[in-house]
XYZ file of C-alpha atoms in Angstrom:
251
model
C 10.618 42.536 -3.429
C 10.766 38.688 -2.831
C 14.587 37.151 -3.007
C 14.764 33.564 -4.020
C 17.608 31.902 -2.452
C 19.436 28.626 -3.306
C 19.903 25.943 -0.587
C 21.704 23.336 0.522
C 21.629 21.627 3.839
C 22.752 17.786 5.581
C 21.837 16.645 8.899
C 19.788 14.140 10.326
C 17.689 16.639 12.518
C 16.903 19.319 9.279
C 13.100 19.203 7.862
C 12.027 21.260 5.740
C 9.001 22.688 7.141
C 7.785 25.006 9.734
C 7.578 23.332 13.605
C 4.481 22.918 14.815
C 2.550 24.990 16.867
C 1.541 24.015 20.422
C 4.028 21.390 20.939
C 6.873 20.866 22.985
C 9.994 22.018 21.454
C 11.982 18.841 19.732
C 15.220 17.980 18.822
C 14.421 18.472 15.156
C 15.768 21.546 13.033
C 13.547 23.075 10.711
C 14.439 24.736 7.781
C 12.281 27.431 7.731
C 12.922 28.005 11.578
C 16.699 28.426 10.332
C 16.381 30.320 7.650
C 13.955 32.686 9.790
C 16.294 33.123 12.900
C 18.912 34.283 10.246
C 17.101 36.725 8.513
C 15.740 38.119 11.745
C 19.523 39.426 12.414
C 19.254 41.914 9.798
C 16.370 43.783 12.019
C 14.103 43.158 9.175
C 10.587 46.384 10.002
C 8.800 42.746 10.092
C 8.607 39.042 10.564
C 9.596 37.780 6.915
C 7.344 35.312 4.993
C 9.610 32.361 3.543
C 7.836 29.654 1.530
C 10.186 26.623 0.184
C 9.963 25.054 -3.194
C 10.127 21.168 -1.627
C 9.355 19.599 1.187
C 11.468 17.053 2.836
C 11.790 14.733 6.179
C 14.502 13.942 8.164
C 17.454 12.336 7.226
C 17.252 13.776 3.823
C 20.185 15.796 2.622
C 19.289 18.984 -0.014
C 22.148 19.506 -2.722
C 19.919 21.878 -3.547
C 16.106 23.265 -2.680
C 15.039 26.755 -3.329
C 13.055 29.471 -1.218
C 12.067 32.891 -1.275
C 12.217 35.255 1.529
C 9.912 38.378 1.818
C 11.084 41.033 4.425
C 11.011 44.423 4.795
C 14.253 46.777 5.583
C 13.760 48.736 8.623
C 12.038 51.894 8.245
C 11.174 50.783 4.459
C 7.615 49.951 3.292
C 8.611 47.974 0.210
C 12.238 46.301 -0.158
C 13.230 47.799 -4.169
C 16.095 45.841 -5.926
C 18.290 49.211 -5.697
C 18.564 48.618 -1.853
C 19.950 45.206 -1.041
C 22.940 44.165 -2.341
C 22.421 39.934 -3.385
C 26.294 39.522 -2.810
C 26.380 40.944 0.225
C 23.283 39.333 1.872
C 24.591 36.033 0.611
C 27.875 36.275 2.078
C 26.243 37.624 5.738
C 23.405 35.067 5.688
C 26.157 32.176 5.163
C 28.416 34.512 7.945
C 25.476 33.698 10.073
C 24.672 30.192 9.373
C 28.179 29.386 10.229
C 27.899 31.054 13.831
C 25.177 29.270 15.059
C 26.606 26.026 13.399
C 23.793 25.277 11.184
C 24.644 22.659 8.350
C 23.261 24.710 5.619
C 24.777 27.212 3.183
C 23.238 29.886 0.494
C 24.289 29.128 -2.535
C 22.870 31.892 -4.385
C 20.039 34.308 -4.011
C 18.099 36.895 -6.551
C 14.876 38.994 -7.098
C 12.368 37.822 -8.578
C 8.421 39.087 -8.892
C 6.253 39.141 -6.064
C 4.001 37.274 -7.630
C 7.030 34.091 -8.268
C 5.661 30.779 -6.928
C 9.189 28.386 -5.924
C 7.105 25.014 -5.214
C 5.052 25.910 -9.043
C 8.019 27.527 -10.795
C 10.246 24.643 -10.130
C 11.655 23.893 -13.469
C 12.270 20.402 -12.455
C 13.478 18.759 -9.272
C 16.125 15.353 -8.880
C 16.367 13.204 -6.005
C 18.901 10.663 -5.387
C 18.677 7.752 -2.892
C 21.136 4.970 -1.766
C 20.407 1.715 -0.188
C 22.674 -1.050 0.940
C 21.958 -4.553 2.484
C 24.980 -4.008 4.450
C 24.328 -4.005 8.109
C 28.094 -3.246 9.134
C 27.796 0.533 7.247
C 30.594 2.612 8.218
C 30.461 5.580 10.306
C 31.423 7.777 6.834
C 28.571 5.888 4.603
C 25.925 6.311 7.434
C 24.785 9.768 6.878
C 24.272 9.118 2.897
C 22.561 5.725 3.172
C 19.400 3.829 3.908
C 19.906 0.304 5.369
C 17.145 -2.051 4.075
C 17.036 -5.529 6.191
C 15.419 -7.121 3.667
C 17.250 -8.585 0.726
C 16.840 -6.829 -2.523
C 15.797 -8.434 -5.797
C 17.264 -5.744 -8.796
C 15.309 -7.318 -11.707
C 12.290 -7.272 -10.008
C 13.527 -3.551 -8.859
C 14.373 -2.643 -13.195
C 11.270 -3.978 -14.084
C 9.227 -1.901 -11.530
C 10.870 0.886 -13.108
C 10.214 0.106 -16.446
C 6.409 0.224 -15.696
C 6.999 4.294 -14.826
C 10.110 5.284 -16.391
C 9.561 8.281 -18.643
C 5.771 7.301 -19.320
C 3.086 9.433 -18.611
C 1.274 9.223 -15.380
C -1.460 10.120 -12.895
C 0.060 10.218 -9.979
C -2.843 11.538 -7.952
C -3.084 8.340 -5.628
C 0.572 8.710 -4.431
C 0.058 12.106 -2.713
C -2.310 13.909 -0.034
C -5.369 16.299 -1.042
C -4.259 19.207 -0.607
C -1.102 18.423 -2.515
C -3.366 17.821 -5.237
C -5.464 21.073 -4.678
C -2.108 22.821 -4.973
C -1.054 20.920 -8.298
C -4.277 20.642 -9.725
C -2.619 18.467 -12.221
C -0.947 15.147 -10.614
C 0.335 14.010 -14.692
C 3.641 13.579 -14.302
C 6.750 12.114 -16.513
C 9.231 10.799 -14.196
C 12.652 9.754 -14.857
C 14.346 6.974 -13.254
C 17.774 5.761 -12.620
C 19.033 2.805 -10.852
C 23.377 2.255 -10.719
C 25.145 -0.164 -8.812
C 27.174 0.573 -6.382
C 29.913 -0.570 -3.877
C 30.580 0.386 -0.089
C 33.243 1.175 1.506
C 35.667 -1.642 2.332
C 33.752 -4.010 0.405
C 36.680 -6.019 -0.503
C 37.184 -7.095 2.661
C 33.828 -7.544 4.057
C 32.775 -11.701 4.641
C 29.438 -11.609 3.505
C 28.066 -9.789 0.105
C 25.918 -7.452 0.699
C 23.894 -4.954 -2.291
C 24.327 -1.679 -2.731
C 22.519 0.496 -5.494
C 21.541 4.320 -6.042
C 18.077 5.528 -7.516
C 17.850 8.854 -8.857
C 14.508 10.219 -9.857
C 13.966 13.366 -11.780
C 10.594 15.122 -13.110
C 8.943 18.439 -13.628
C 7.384 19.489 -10.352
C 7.715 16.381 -8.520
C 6.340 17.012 -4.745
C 8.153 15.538 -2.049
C 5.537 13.358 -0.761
C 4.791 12.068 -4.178
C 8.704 10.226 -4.542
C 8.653 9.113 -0.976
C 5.632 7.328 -1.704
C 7.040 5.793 -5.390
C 10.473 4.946 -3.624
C 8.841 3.142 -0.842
C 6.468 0.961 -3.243
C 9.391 0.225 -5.969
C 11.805 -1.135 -3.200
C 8.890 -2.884 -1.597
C 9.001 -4.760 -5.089
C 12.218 -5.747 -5.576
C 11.726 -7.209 -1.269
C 8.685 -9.155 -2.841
C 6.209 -7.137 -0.219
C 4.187 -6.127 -3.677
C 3.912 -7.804 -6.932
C 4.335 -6.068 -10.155
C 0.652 -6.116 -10.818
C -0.226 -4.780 -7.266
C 2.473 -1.870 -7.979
C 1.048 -1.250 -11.680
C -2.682 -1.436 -10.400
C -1.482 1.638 -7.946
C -0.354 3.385 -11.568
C -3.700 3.232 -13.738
C-alpha cells in the first residue's frame, strides 16, 4: 500500500527534490534524500518510491507539504494496511529524524490507494512570504525573511494584486513545460493576501524600514508557478515592471 505522510521541515539547506545524479555531493539537504535514508532503517525488501506533493527551493520553510512513501516490508510482496501500524511508524520515523538531526518532523501519515496522486490530489496549497527593507534583520527574523534592497511601493504592490486576486487565470506562461504536461490545465483562481507588518525592535531602529507578509493560496498551485507570480508582483511595487507589463504577462 502507499502511506501519505504529512511534513514539515525549516532550514536553509532543505529542497525538496531528489539530488542530482552525477554531481559532486553539495551542502544542500534534500527532502526526498531525507525522507529516503529514514525509511531505509526499517530494512524495507526494497528501495521505496517517495513522490512529494510540492516542490520547493532553498530557504523555504514547509508548515506543511505532503508525500507518499511506497515500500515493501521485508520478506512481504505487497505492504496490506493490517501490517503497519501508522502510529507507530510515525513516532519511529520522527525517532529517527531526530537522531540524525534533521529539521523535519511527520506530522501525520495514512493509507491511501495506490493509485493516489499527492502533487494532483492536493486539495489546495498556501504559501506565505515576508519581506522587509530592513538591512539590520536580526539574527531571530533572518531565517523567516527575505531582504529586498530595493524600496517597496505597497499601492503599486495592492494594485498588482488586484489584477489576479481571486480572478480566473491562465497561468500557463508562469511555469515550465512539463509542469504544464503534468497539469494539463494551467486555469487557476489564486488568492492573495498582503498584511503589514513590524520587525523586531522596530521602535528603536533610526531609519524606517517596510515590512509586509504575502500569503497566496489556490487549488493546485505548483511551486514554480508562485515563485514566478511573487517575483513579478514585488518587481512592481520596486517599479522594475509596470502594471501593464505585469497584466500583459496575465492575458
Amino acid at each position: 500500500m502507499r502511506i501519505l505522510v504529512y511534513l514539515c521541515y525549516r532550514g536553509y539547506s532543505i529542497k525538496g527534490t531528489f539530488s542530482a545524479l552525477n554531481k559532486p555531493i553539495s551542502s544542500t539537504n534534500f527532502l526526498q534524500d531525507i525522507l529516503e535514508k529514514a525509511i531505509l532503517r526499517f530494512c524495507p525488501a526494497r528501495r521505496p518510491k517517495i513522490l512529494l506533493s510540492t516542490y520547493t527551493e532553498c530557504n523555504v520553510h514547509s508548515l506543511c507539504n505532503t508525500a507518499t512513501i511506497d515500500f515493501e516490508l521485508p520478506g512481504k510482496q505487497k505492504l496490506g494496511t493490517g501490517e503497519l501500524n501508522i502510529p507507530w511508524f510515525k513516532f519511529n520515523l520522527n525517532r529517527i529524524l531526530i537522531e540524525t538531526n534533521r529539521t523535519m518532523r511527520i506530522l501525520d501519515a495514512r493509507f491511501v490507494h495506490d493509485a493516489f496522486e499527492p502533487k494532483l490530489a492536493a486539495v489546495h496549497r498556501t504559501y506565505l512570504y515576508q519581506f522587509t527593507t530592513d538591512p539590520s534583520i536580526t539574527v531571530i527574523e533572518q531565517p523567516l525573511n527575505t531582504y529586498l534592497s530595493s524600496p517597496i511601493c505597497l499601492s503599486l504592490l495592492r494594485s498588482a494584486i488586484l489584477l489576479v486576486h481571486n480572478r480566473l487565470i491562465d497561468y500557463s506562461s508562469f511555469t515550465l513545460p512539463e509542469a504544464r504536461n503534468l497539469l494539463k490545465d494551467t486555469h487557476r483562481i489564486v488568492e492573495i493576501k498582503l498584511s503589514e507588518t513590524s520587525s523586531l525592535f522596530s521602535n528603536f531602529k533610526l531609519k524606517p524600514s517596510t515590512n509586509f507578509c504575502l500569503q497566496l493560496t489556490c487549488t493546485n498551485f505548483l511551486y514554480q508557478m508562485v515563485r514566478r507570480l511573487t517575483t513579478e508582483l514585488i518587481q512592481v511595487a520596486q517599479g522594475q515592471l509596470t502594471l501593464e507589463q505585469f497584466e500583459e504577462e496575465l492575458y
